[in-house]
Amino acid sequence: MDNLLNNLNNQQREAVMYNDGPSLIIAGAGSGKTRVLTYKIAYLLQQGVPSYHILALTFTNKAAKEMKERIGQIVGARAARYLWMGTFHSVFARILRVESEKIGYTSNYTIMDASDSKNLVKTIIKEFQLDDKIYKPGQVQGIISSAKNALISPQMYAQNKDLIEHDMRSKRPMVKEIYTQYNNRLHASNAMDFDDLLFHTNRLFRDHPDVLAEYQKRFQFILVDEYQDTNFAQYLVIKQLADAHHRVCVVGDDAQSIYSFRGANIDNILKFKEIYPEAKVFKLEQNYRSTQNIVNAANSLIKQNREQIRKTVFSENNEGEKLDVVSAYSDFEEGVIVANKILDIRRDRKSSYSDFVILYRTNAQSRVFEESLRKKNIPYRIYGGLSFYQRKEIKDVIAYFRMVVNPSDEEAFKRIINFPARGIGATTLSKIIGTAKLHNVSLWKIISNPLDYNLDVNAGTAKKLAGFKEIIASFIEELPTQSAYDLASSIVKQSGIARDAYQDMTPEGMSRQENLHEFCETRKEEGNENIGLIDFLSEVSLLTDQDTDKSADAERLTMMTVHASKGLEFKNVFIVGLEEDLFPSAMAKNEMRGLEEERRLFYVAITRAKEFCMLTYAKSRFRNGQVNMCNPSRFFKDIDTKYLNVGGGLSTAVNNIMTNKAAETEKQRPYYERTVQEARSSQVSNANMVNSRFAKPKVGAAGVQGAMGVEAGNRIKHERFGIGIVVSVEGDLNNRKATVSFENAGTKQLLLKFARFEIIN
């Protein structure tokens, strides 16, 4: 026991040992949150608490698996075997398997992933003959998801005046009908989407107090990770389970609450003490990840937020470098600057490419960095791409799985009825769907008894449908005796998927073959080779990007959005595109809560860095088909300048933004108006004023006349490539070209009459 506690600092030790009532653990970035959760569970087990009385909820299966393994190493795998540990969705799916009949489902229900859910919404919109440019499937799916996470059923939605009025203003009055039909189709398919796992668990506990009492008695100790990311449905089910004994411990950091767009509610953590007045609060404030300068810079930023639980994060690591702040003339030059810096650091510090990450606000920003990295032969990966289980060939096999487990699954049926091609076209499928709707039965029932339901198909088509039905029925017969992996091999071979895949010998085809092989064989190494099909489907349906990513340690640089980076860490971090209307986002900056979440997002980005952090922004950015002039992010002025290394062409105007200590009344003036005045009042030379981020650019296409004025030795400023020296000029009139050596973009040849630049001297 002493050895266990000796591995913790004083704050961590106190948090681990208190288990007599509700507790809130505020875990600053890099403060050892996972260690505390792991040791807290191990401590409970060592105190004699049976593992089946402990419920631990995480946000990724990967986190749960790693924690369980570490707990097993501390107290023994046997003691940890029966822990209830996993994501909200996986734990609730497990409960609903047992209690499914009480909510009108059977225990073999299937779970639809986000893409299947969207496809069903799209189908319903089409059936209602609605304009999908107004009723965009992704937006409608998001509305339904938000409603479910707020525990609003279709019936409640249709009776809510505010929601109906909002839909009317948005010219989408049929959303309530789509939601109702969507739910009915899910139920008819004996299927649930991700949100249903939360919605139906709450409904189960609300409508069946005896069931709630049983699980309250079972879960004597409840631990919740990343509590700042919980939504209303998650908050409520935790509260219901903890109401009997109040032994609930939530761990999180309000400063890292960045998922409101997914329904996360920061008030869950901010108001925890109001829900449980007797709760003890523990603050983990020592950052073990980052240098002192990085931690202090992040602290000076986040202290600007009004809504927060105050804490003082500190680091005892080396003081480290200041954060570099670098400006670029364009997004193109920004990409070149970052690529060059990566090569410099790698050479000077013998770093691996996997030590680097480029973080951006939106995925659209990745393109210019990809171009620059490719030109420098820097290997990279874009995090958040298509996960293994979202690849077409894998989804096809999983659709067969779903049909075997639950033949009523409509989306799985539609996916594989003609895959591999068996001559059952869209017209036949439409007839099957129409007949099923008419008789209010599943598509499977229609093809199982086509004569009973008067399915209007010819004899040839009826034979093909019977063949498909026989294939699925044969797999259903194998279900009791086959593991998931053995059944996968059988399906791939007997369905014709293997034959179809191995006829394609293109690189893409070879990749599909490798994926199918990995799915059927190689992945046995990662888990129980005898896992049953239902359990396997539950696992893969609920995997996240972090669960399925296998290349994190590869010798490649990583690029990702800041949202995707939460929970990760890198030696060297580049935070790019720090401009107004991009970071902070234009959609968030005009409302206090939105702006504070954007600031928290920036805080998350900075605290991913262990040793080096560079902040970059561009004067101009190509967006929406045109070049737009940009202002630097207002967040620069939130960071104490003593933690910043301001260089790389940073304009005087930005210096003024960051060092401006004007009165509070001055801060109330519109941001753009203030920064323009700061630029105009700067005591700088005309040359510096040209470089000001807020001076109107004079760059334009030179034209034939302007082209004649360019000579070797001229210093120019190009709209995309930045500052450069003209090395040579050749040609006459229309064909006059200049070879220019740019500071960051290298040597370029410009056709002068079209080139957008100005001569500086």
mmCIF file of C-alpha atoms in Angstrom, residues 375-716:
data_model
loop_
_atom_site.group_PDB
_atom_site.id
_atom_site.type_symbol
_atom_site.label_atom_id
_atom_site.label_comp_id
_atom_site.label_asym_id
_atom_site.label_seq_id
_atom_site.Cartn_x
_atom_site.Cartn_y
_atom_site.Cartn_z
ATOM 1 C CA LYS A 375 8.542 19.591 -51.406
ATOM 2 C CA LYS A 376 10.892 19.096 -48.455
ATOM 3 C CA ASN A 377 10.366 15.293 -48.461
ATOM 4 C CA ILE A 378 8.996 15.397 -44.920
ATOM 5 C CA PRO A 379 6.801 12.331 -44.256
ATOM 6 C CA TYR A 380 3.488 13.142 -42.602
ATOM 7 C CA ARG A 381 0.094 11.793 -41.724
ATOM 8 C CA ILE A 382 -3.178 13.644 -41.314
ATOM 9 C CA TYR A 383 -4.808 12.517 -38.093
ATOM 10 C CA GLY A 384 -8.550 12.009 -38.282
ATOM 11 C CA GLY A 385 -8.574 10.450 -41.734
ATOM 12 C CA LEU A 386 -10.626 7.391 -42.584
ATOM 13 C CA SER A 387 -10.305 4.929 -39.717
ATOM 14 C CA PHE A 388 -9.808 1.223 -40.380
ATOM 15 C CA TYR A 389 -13.407 0.312 -39.638
ATOM 16 C CA GLN A 390 -14.758 3.065 -41.908
ATOM 17 C CA ARG A 391 -13.079 1.707 -45.047
ATOM 18 C CA LYS A 392 -15.582 0.432 -47.585
ATOM 19 C CA GLU A 393 -14.361 -3.142 -47.712
ATOM 20 C CA ILE A 394 -14.461 -3.419 -43.909
ATOM 21 C CA LYS A 395 -17.877 -1.777 -43.631
ATOM 22 C CA ASP A 396 -19.159 -4.282 -46.206
ATOM 23 C CA VAL A 397 -18.048 -7.232 -44.062
ATOM 24 C CA ILE A 398 -19.441 -5.581 -40.920
ATOM 25 C CA ALA A 399 -22.764 -5.067 -42.717
ATOM 26 C CA TYR A 400 -22.869 -8.852 -43.285
ATOM 27 C CA PHE A 401 -22.107 -9.282 -39.575
ATOM 28 C CA ARG A 402 -24.981 -6.993 -38.660
ATOM 29 C CA MET A 403 -27.389 -8.900 -40.898
ATOM 30 C CA VAL A 404 -26.306 -12.200 -39.347
ATOM 31 C CA VAL A 405 -26.850 -10.892 -35.815
ATOM 32 C CA ASN A 406 -29.942 -8.840 -36.649
ATOM 33 C CA PRO A 407 -31.604 -9.601 -40.009
ATOM 34 C CA SER A 408 -33.986 -6.669 -39.452
ATOM 35 C CA ASP A 409 -31.133 -4.137 -39.819
ATOM 36 C CA GLU A 410 -32.333 -1.970 -42.716
ATOM 37 C CA GLU A 411 -29.110 -0.070 -43.436
ATOM 38 C CA ALA A 412 -27.013 -3.250 -43.434
ATOM 39 C CA PHE A 413 -29.547 -4.905 -45.765
ATOM 40 C CA LYS A 414 -29.400 -2.029 -48.253
ATOM 41 C CA ARG A 415 -25.608 -2.042 -48.213
ATOM 42 C CA ILE A 416 -25.101 -5.710 -49.083
ATOM 43 C CA ILE A 417 -28.228 -6.778 -50.988
ATOM 44 C CA ASN A 418 -26.269 -6.293 -54.199
ATOM 45 C CA PHE A 419 -22.704 -6.564 -52.936
ATOM 46 C CA PRO A 420 -20.946 -8.340 -54.436
ATOM 47 C CA ALA A 421 -23.089 -7.697 -57.499
ATOM 48 C CA ARG A 422 -25.831 -10.318 -57.812
ATOM 49 C CA GLY A 423 -28.184 -8.568 -60.237
ATOM 50 C CA ILE A 424 -30.494 -6.986 -57.648
ATOM 51 C CA GLY A 425 -30.812 -3.380 -58.749
ATOM 52 C CA ALA A 426 -32.191 -0.138 -57.316
ATOM 53 C CA THR A 427 -35.672 -0.770 -58.759
ATOM 54 C CA THR A 428 -35.990 -4.100 -56.943
ATOM 55 C CA LEU A 429 -34.668 -2.600 -53.706
ATOM 56 C CA SER A 430 -37.196 0.219 -54.000
ATOM 57 C CA LYS A 431 -40.006 -2.331 -54.363
ATOM 58 C CA ILE A 432 -38.795 -4.230 -51.289
ATOM 59 C CA ILE A 433 -38.664 -1.018 -49.219
ATOM 60 C CA GLY A 434 -42.105 0.084 -50.417
ATOM 61 C CA THR A 435 -43.648 -3.295 -49.616
ATOM 62 C CA ALA A 436 -42.014 -3.338 -46.176
ATOM 63 C CA LYS A 437 -43.388 0.129 -45.381
ATOM 64 C CA LEU A 438 -46.844 -0.893 -46.583
ATOM 65 C CA HIS A 439 -46.937 -3.894 -44.240
ATOM 66 C CA ASN A 440 -44.844 -2.294 -41.478
ATOM 67 C CA VAL A 441 -42.318 -5.128 -41.407
ATOM 68 C CA SER A 442 -38.575 -5.451 -42.005
ATOM 69 C CA LEU A 443 -36.969 -5.800 -45.435
ATOM 70 C CA TRP A 444 -35.742 -9.244 -44.394
ATOM 71 C CA LYS A 445 -39.301 -10.458 -43.813
ATOM 72 C CA ILE A 446 -40.271 -9.338 -47.294
ATOM 73 C CA ILE A 447 -37.540 -11.348 -49.055
ATOM 74 C CA SER A 448 -38.094 -14.297 -46.704
ATOM 75 C CA ASN A 449 -41.767 -14.472 -47.699
ATOM 76 C CA PRO A 450 -42.151 -12.555 -50.983
ATOM 77 C CA LEU A 451 -45.393 -14.337 -51.987
ATOM 78 C CA ASP A 452 -47.079 -13.656 -48.643
ATOM 79 C CA TYR A 453 -46.430 -9.923 -49.068
ATOM 80 C CA ASN A 454 -47.147 -9.810 -52.830
ATOM 81 C CA LEU A 455 -43.697 -8.524 -53.720
ATOM 82 C CA ASP A 456 -43.897 -7.396 -57.361
ATOM 83 C CA VAL A 457 -40.808 -9.025 -58.911
ATOM 84 C CA ASN A 458 -40.329 -11.465 -61.766
ATOM 85 C CA ALA A 459 -39.218 -15.068 -61.335
ATOM 86 C CA GLY A 460 -35.570 -14.305 -62.148
ATOM 87 C CA THR A 461 -35.353 -11.568 -59.525
ATOM 88 C CA ALA A 462 -37.186 -13.718 -56.981
ATOM 89 C CA LYS A 463 -34.538 -16.400 -57.471
ATOM 90 C CA LYS A 464 -31.731 -13.892 -56.874
ATOM 91 C CA LEU A 465 -33.422 -12.675 -53.673
ATOM 92 C CA ALA A 466 -33.803 -16.259 -52.515
ATOM 93 C CA GLY A 467 -30.097 -16.823 -53.160
ATOM 94 C CA PHE A 468 -29.166 -13.823 -51.021
ATOM 95 C CA LYS A 469 -31.516 -14.954 -48.284
ATOM 96 C CA GLU A 470 -29.944 -18.443 -48.287
ATOM 97 C CA ILE A 471 -26.426 -16.988 -47.956
ATOM 98 C CA ILE A 472 -27.390 -14.939 -44.896
ATOM 99 C CA ALA A 473 -29.353 -17.842 -43.409
ATOM 100 C CA SER A 474 -26.302 -20.111 -43.749
ATOM 101 C CA PHE A 475 -24.171 -17.606 -41.847
ATOM 102 C CA ILE A 476 -26.850 -17.346 -39.148
ATOM 103 C CA GLU A 477 -26.615 -21.116 -38.696
ATOM 104 C CA GLU A 478 -22.845 -20.811 -38.162
ATOM 105 C CA LEU A 479 -23.242 -18.040 -35.563
ATOM 106 C CA PRO A 480 -23.461 -20.231 -32.412
ATOM 107 C CA THR A 481 -20.288 -22.161 -33.221
ATOM 108 C CA GLN A 482 -18.019 -19.609 -34.939
ATOM 109 C CA SER A 483 -15.886 -16.831 -33.476
ATOM 110 C CA ALA A 484 -16.170 -13.397 -35.048
ATOM 111 C CA TYR A 485 -12.889 -13.814 -36.919
ATOM 112 C CA ASP A 486 -13.704 -17.288 -38.248
ATOM 113 C CA LEU A 487 -17.115 -16.103 -39.378
ATOM 114 C CA ALA A 488 -15.479 -13.112 -41.064
ATOM 115 C CA SER A 489 -13.264 -15.437 -43.090
ATOM 116 C CA SER A 490 -16.267 -17.526 -44.022
ATOM 117 C CA ILE A 491 -18.268 -14.473 -45.103
ATOM 118 C CA VAL A 492 -15.421 -13.018 -47.174
ATOM 119 C CA LYS A 493 -14.995 -16.293 -49.045
ATOM 120 C CA GLN A 494 -18.581 -17.518 -49.450
ATOM 121 C CA SER A 495 -20.259 -14.177 -50.199
ATOM 122 C CA GLY A 496 -17.938 -13.459 -53.117
ATOM 123 C CA ILE A 497 -16.194 -10.499 -51.463
ATOM 124 C CA ALA A 498 -12.794 -12.213 -51.758
ATOM 125 C CA ARG A 499 -13.312 -13.023 -55.428
ATOM 126 C CA ASP A 500 -14.372 -9.444 -56.108
ATOM 127 C CA ALA A 501 -11.397 -7.964 -54.214
ATOM 128 C CA TYR A 502 -8.724 -10.212 -55.705
ATOM 129 C CA GLN A 503 -9.771 -9.414 -59.270
ATOM 130 C CA ASP A 504 -8.552 -5.838 -58.734
ATOM 131 C CA MET A 505 -4.745 -5.764 -58.885
ATOM 132 C CA THR A 506 -4.394 -1.966 -58.816
ATOM 133 C CA PRO A 507 -2.613 -0.417 -55.788
ATOM 134 C CA GLU A 508 -6.037 0.485 -54.375
ATOM 135 C CA GLY A 509 -7.218 -3.077 -54.893
ATOM 136 C CA MET A 510 -4.119 -4.487 -53.197
ATOM 137 C CA SER A 511 -4.744 -2.188 -50.244
ATOM 138 C CA ARG A 512 -8.308 -3.500 -49.946
ATOM 139 C CA GLN A 513 -6.996 -7.065 -49.978
ATOM 140 C CA GLU A 514 -4.536 -6.266 -47.167
ATOM 141 C CA ASN A 515 -7.299 -4.665 -45.102
ATOM 142 C CA LEU A 516 -9.556 -7.695 -45.512
ATOM 143 C CA HIS A 517 -6.708 -9.997 -44.507
ATOM 144 C CA GLU A 518 -5.964 -7.899 -41.431
ATOM 145 C CA PHE A 519 -9.622 -7.874 -40.457
ATOM 146 C CA CYS A 520 -9.994 -11.645 -40.762
ATOM 147 C CA GLU A 521 -6.640 -12.777 -39.393
ATOM 148 C CA THR A 522 -4.154 -10.273 -38.038
ATOM 149 C CA ARG A 523 -6.478 -8.525 -35.581
ATOM 150 C CA LYS A 524 -6.837 -11.733 -33.600
ATOM 151 C CA GLU A 525 -3.542 -10.739 -31.991
ATOM 152 C CA GLU A 526 -5.156 -7.670 -30.418
ATOM 153 C CA GLY A 527 -7.866 -9.399 -28.435
ATOM 154 C CA ASN A 528 -9.757 -12.573 -27.646
ATOM 155 C CA GLU A 529 -9.632 -14.792 -30.727
ATOM 156 C CA ASN A 530 -12.826 -16.489 -29.561
ATOM 157 C CA ILE A 531 -14.835 -13.308 -29.147
ATOM 158 C CA GLY A 532 -18.489 -13.709 -30.141
ATOM 159 C CA LEU A 533 -20.014 -11.756 -32.992
ATOM 160 C CA ILE A 534 -22.418 -9.677 -30.910
ATOM 161 C CA ASP A 535 -19.651 -8.551 -28.525
ATOM 162 C CA PHE A 536 -17.321 -7.870 -31.439
ATOM 163 C CA LEU A 537 -19.917 -5.687 -33.182
ATOM 164 C CA SER A 538 -20.523 -3.719 -29.990
ATOM 165 C CA GLU A 539 -16.795 -3.042 -29.696
ATOM 166 C CA VAL A 540 -16.128 -1.948 -33.265
ATOM 167 C CA SER A 541 -19.306 0.141 -33.487
ATOM 168 C CA LEU A 542 -18.094 2.318 -30.616
ATOM 169 C CA LEU A 543 -14.422 2.751 -31.497
ATOM 170 C CA THR A 544 -13.056 6.276 -31.822
ATOM 171 C CA ASP A 545 -10.219 7.620 -34.005
ATOM 172 C CA GLN A 546 -7.769 7.252 -31.122
ATOM 173 C CA ASP A 547 -8.871 3.641 -30.579
ATOM 174 C CA THR A 548 -8.236 2.642 -34.186
ATOM 175 C CA ASP A 549 -5.135 4.715 -34.932
ATOM 176 C CA LYS A 550 -2.096 2.457 -35.322
ATOM 177 C CA SER A 551 0.441 4.859 -36.734
ATOM 178 C CA ALA A 552 0.968 7.261 -33.866
ATOM 179 C CA ASP A 553 4.534 6.080 -33.340
ATOM 180 C CA ALA A 554 5.460 5.944 -37.018
ATOM 181 C CA GLU A 555 8.333 8.080 -38.261
ATOM 182 C CA ARG A 556 5.998 10.721 -39.606
ATOM 183 C CA LEU A 557 5.013 14.225 -38.641
ATOM 184 C CA THR A 558 1.392 14.610 -37.548
ATOM 185 C CA MET A 559 -1.127 17.188 -38.748
ATOM 186 C CA MET A 560 -4.491 17.579 -37.053
ATOM 187 C CA THR A 561 -7.097 20.013 -35.813
ATOM 188 C CA VAL A 562 -6.669 21.323 -32.280
ATOM 189 C CA HIS A 563 -9.903 19.557 -31.309
ATOM 190 C CA ALA A 564 -8.401 16.214 -32.349
ATOM 191 C CA SER A 565 -5.184 16.825 -30.375
ATOM 192 C CA LYS A 566 -6.734 16.810 -26.917
ATOM 193 C CA GLY A 567 -5.131 14.136 -24.762
ATOM 194 C CA LEU A 568 -1.995 13.949 -26.904
ATOM 195 C CA GLU A 569 1.478 15.442 -26.465
ATOM 196 C CA PHE A 570 4.449 16.216 -28.708
ATOM 197 C CA LYS A 571 7.936 17.611 -28.192
ATOM 198 C CA ASN A 572 7.493 20.234 -30.896
ATOM 199 C CA VAL A 573 4.167 21.947 -31.616
ATOM 200 C CA PHE A 574 3.336 24.392 -34.414
ATOM 201 C CA ILE A 575 0.037 26.237 -33.951
ATOM 202 C CA VAL A 576 -0.792 27.851 -37.279
ATOM 203 C CA GLY A 577 -3.381 30.224 -38.728
ATOM 204 C CA LEU A 578 -3.689 32.423 -35.636
ATOM 205 C CA GLU A 579 -5.823 35.078 -37.303
ATOM 206 C CA GLU A 580 -9.097 36.814 -36.543
ATOM 207 C CA ASP A 581 -12.130 34.968 -37.951
ATOM 208 C CA LEU A 582 -10.081 31.779 -38.142
ATOM 209 C CA PHE A 583 -8.767 31.397 -34.597
ATOM 210 C CA PRO A 584 -10.919 32.619 -32.897
ATOM 211 C CA SER A 585 -13.575 31.460 -35.303
ATOM 212 C CA ALA A 586 -15.820 34.139 -36.777
ATOM 213 C CA MET A 587 -18.830 32.128 -35.601
ATOM 214 C CA ALA A 588 -17.770 32.168 -31.953
ATOM 215 C CA LYS A 589 -16.075 35.479 -31.260
ATOM 216 C CA ASN A 590 -19.139 37.701 -30.847
ATOM 217 C CA GLU A 591 -20.474 35.883 -27.808
ATOM 218 C CA MET A 592 -18.654 35.626 -24.482
ATOM 219 C CA ARG A 593 -19.093 31.880 -24.001
ATOM 220 C CA GLY A 594 -18.085 31.165 -27.573
ATOM 221 C CA LEU A 595 -14.991 33.348 -27.325
ATOM 222 C CA GLU A 596 -13.974 31.760 -24.020
ATOM 223 C CA GLU A 597 -14.233 28.289 -25.557
ATOM 224 C CA GLU A 598 -12.008 29.429 -28.436
ATOM 225 C CA ARG A 599 -9.493 30.651 -25.849
ATOM 226 C CA ARG A 600 -9.678 27.272 -24.103
ATOM 227 C CA LEU A 601 -9.046 25.661 -27.475
ATOM 228 C CA PHE A 602 -5.880 27.752 -27.876
ATOM 229 C CA TYR A 603 -4.892 26.755 -24.322
ATOM 230 C CA VAL A 604 -5.276 23.073 -25.257
ATOM 231 C CA ALA A 605 -3.089 23.641 -28.321
ATOM 232 C CA ILE A 606 -0.248 25.275 -26.351
ATOM 233 C CA THR A 607 -0.318 22.654 -23.590
ATOM 234 C CA ARG A 608 0.262 19.814 -26.088
ATOM 235 C CA ALA A 609 3.880 21.044 -26.336
ATOM 236 C CA LYS A 610 6.631 19.554 -24.199
ATOM 237 C CA GLU A 611 9.707 21.537 -25.307
ATOM 238 C CA PHE A 612 9.060 23.821 -28.272
ATOM 239 C CA CYS A 613 6.037 25.793 -29.447
ATOM 240 C CA MET A 614 5.710 28.098 -32.457
ATOM 241 C CA LEU A 615 2.711 30.339 -33.118
ATOM 242 C CA THR A 616 2.237 31.504 -36.713
ATOM 243 C CA TYR A 617 -0.169 33.716 -38.634
ATOM 244 C CA ALA A 618 -0.404 35.034 -42.186
ATOM 245 C CA LYS A 619 -1.105 38.476 -43.594
ATOM 246 C CA SER A 620 -3.169 36.984 -46.413
ATOM 247 C CA ARG A 621 -4.934 33.665 -46.791
ATOM 248 C CA PHE A 622 -6.576 31.980 -49.763
ATOM 249 C CA ARG A 623 -10.117 31.175 -48.634
ATOM 250 C CA ASN A 624 -13.387 30.670 -50.465
ATOM 251 C CA GLY A 625 -11.742 31.056 -53.857
ATOM 252 C CA GLN A 626 -9.989 34.346 -53.209
ATOM 253 C CA VAL A 627 -7.110 35.954 -51.330
ATOM 254 C CA ASN A 628 -8.300 37.584 -48.100
ATOM 255 C CA MET A 629 -6.281 40.010 -45.997
ATOM 256 C CA CYS A 630 -5.978 38.883 -42.380
ATOM 257 C CA ASN A 631 -5.548 40.436 -38.937
ATOM 258 C CA PRO A 632 -3.613 38.577 -36.249
ATOM 259 C CA SER A 633 -5.603 36.808 -33.557
ATOM 260 C CA ARG A 634 -6.710 38.840 -30.561
ATOM 261 C CA PHE A 635 -5.348 35.991 -28.413
ATOM 262 C CA PHE A 636 -1.786 37.218 -28.935
ATOM 263 C CA LYS A 637 -2.420 40.072 -26.534
ATOM 264 C CA ASP A 638 -3.639 37.615 -23.870
ATOM 265 C CA ILE A 639 -0.210 36.010 -23.478
ATOM 266 C CA ASP A 640 2.355 37.748 -21.301
ATOM 267 C CA THR A 641 5.104 38.955 -23.670
ATOM 268 C CA LYS A 642 7.875 37.781 -21.337
ATOM 269 C CA TYR A 643 7.086 34.218 -22.429
ATOM 270 C CA LEU A 644 7.211 35.038 -26.146
ATOM 271 C CA ASN A 645 10.009 35.336 -28.644
ATOM 272 C CA VAL A 646 8.589 37.900 -31.058
ATOM 273 C CA GLY A 647 10.381 37.702 -34.379
ATOM 274 C CA GLY A 648 10.242 36.345 -37.859
ATOM 275 C CA GLY A 649 8.847 39.560 -39.339
ATOM 276 C CA LEU A 650 6.269 40.233 -36.638
ATOM 277 C CA SER A 651 4.833 43.665 -37.365
ATOM 278 C CA THR A 652 4.891 46.634 -35.041
ATOM 279 C CA ALA A 653 1.113 46.576 -34.995
ATOM 280 C CA VAL A 654 1.051 43.107 -33.450
ATOM 281 C CA ASN A 655 3.665 44.168 -30.901
ATOM 282 C CA ASN A 656 1.286 46.939 -29.931
ATOM 283 C CA ILE A 657 -1.621 44.532 -29.615
ATOM 284 C CA MET A 658 0.306 42.281 -27.269
ATOM 285 C CA THR A 659 1.784 45.028 -25.103
ATOM 286 C CA ASN A 660 -1.212 47.338 -25.071
ATOM 287 C CA LYS A 661 -2.292 47.978 -21.479
ATOM 288 C CA ALA A 662 -5.083 50.430 -22.270
ATOM 289 C CA ALA A 663 -7.903 51.139 -19.863
ATOM 290 C CA GLU A 664 -10.887 48.782 -19.672
ATOM 291 C CA THR A 665 -13.097 51.349 -21.393
ATOM 292 C CA GLU A 666 -10.700 51.324 -24.341
ATOM 293 C CA LYS A 667 -11.088 47.546 -24.546
ATOM 294 C CA GLN A 668 -14.802 47.945 -25.104
ATOM 295 C CA ARG A 669 -14.220 49.519 -28.530
ATOM 296 C CA PRO A 670 -14.514 47.237 -31.567
ATOM 297 C CA TYR A 671 -11.375 45.132 -31.923
ATOM 298 C CA TYR A 672 -10.687 45.982 -35.559
ATOM 299 C CA GLU A 673 -11.124 49.707 -34.940
ATOM 300 C CA ARG A 674 -8.690 49.658 -32.027
ATOM 301 C CA THR A 675 -5.972 47.738 -33.864
ATOM 302 C CA VAL A 676 -6.217 49.995 -36.915
ATOM 303 C CA GLN A 677 -5.676 53.028 -34.694
ATOM 304 C CA GLU A 678 -2.732 51.310 -33.007
ATOM 305 C CA ALA A 679 -1.138 50.702 -36.378
ATOM 306 C CA ARG A 680 -1.660 54.301 -37.488
ATOM 307 C CA SER A 681 -0.259 55.759 -34.291
ATOM 308 C CA SER A 682 2.863 53.558 -34.224
ATOM 309 C CA GLN A 683 6.072 55.575 -34.326
ATOM 310 C CA VAL A 684 7.675 53.553 -37.094
ATOM 311 C CA SER A 685 9.288 54.295 -40.397
ATOM 312 C CA ASN A 686 7.367 54.220 -43.659
ATOM 313 C CA ALA A 687 9.113 50.979 -44.568
ATOM 314 C CA ASN A 688 7.874 49.311 -41.393
ATOM 315 C CA MET A 689 4.415 50.700 -41.982
ATOM 316 C CA VAL A 690 4.319 48.911 -45.335
ATOM 317 C CA ASN A 691 4.814 45.664 -43.431
ATOM 318 C CA SER A 692 2.078 46.467 -40.900
ATOM 319 C CA ARG A 693 -0.580 43.815 -40.699
ATOM 320 C CA PHE A 694 -3.260 46.487 -40.819
ATOM 321 C CA ALA A 695 -2.011 48.776 -43.579
ATOM 322 C CA LYS A 696 -3.975 48.371 -46.793
ATOM 323 C CA PRO A 697 -1.833 46.278 -49.155
ATOM 324 C CA LYS A 698 -0.444 47.950 -52.252
ATOM 325 C CA VAL A 699 0.309 44.658 -53.935
ATOM 326 C CA GLY A 700 -1.208 44.126 -57.375
ATOM 327 C CA ALA A 701 -0.491 42.656 -60.797
ATOM 328 C CA ALA A 702 2.346 44.725 -62.269
ATOM 329 C CA GLY A 703 1.079 44.785 -65.867
ATOM 330 C CA VAL A 704 3.353 45.389 -68.856
ATOM 331 C CA GLN A 705 4.355 48.916 -67.790
ATOM 332 C CA GLY A 706 5.124 47.900 -64.214
ATOM 333 C CA ALA A 707 7.101 44.926 -65.429
ATOM 334 C CA MET A 708 9.523 47.238 -67.244
ATOM 335 C CA GLY A 709 10.433 48.947 -63.969
ATOM 336 C CA VAL A 710 11.857 45.843 -62.314
ATOM 337 C CA GLU A 711 15.630 45.432 -62.312
ATOM 338 C CA ALA A 712 18.119 42.969 -60.851
ATOM 339 C CA GLY A 713 18.902 43.893 -57.242
ATOM 340 C CA ASN A 714 15.396 45.241 -56.493
ATOM 341 C CA ARG A 715 13.877 44.153 -53.189
ATOM 342 C CA ILE A 716 10.221 43.221 -53.678
#
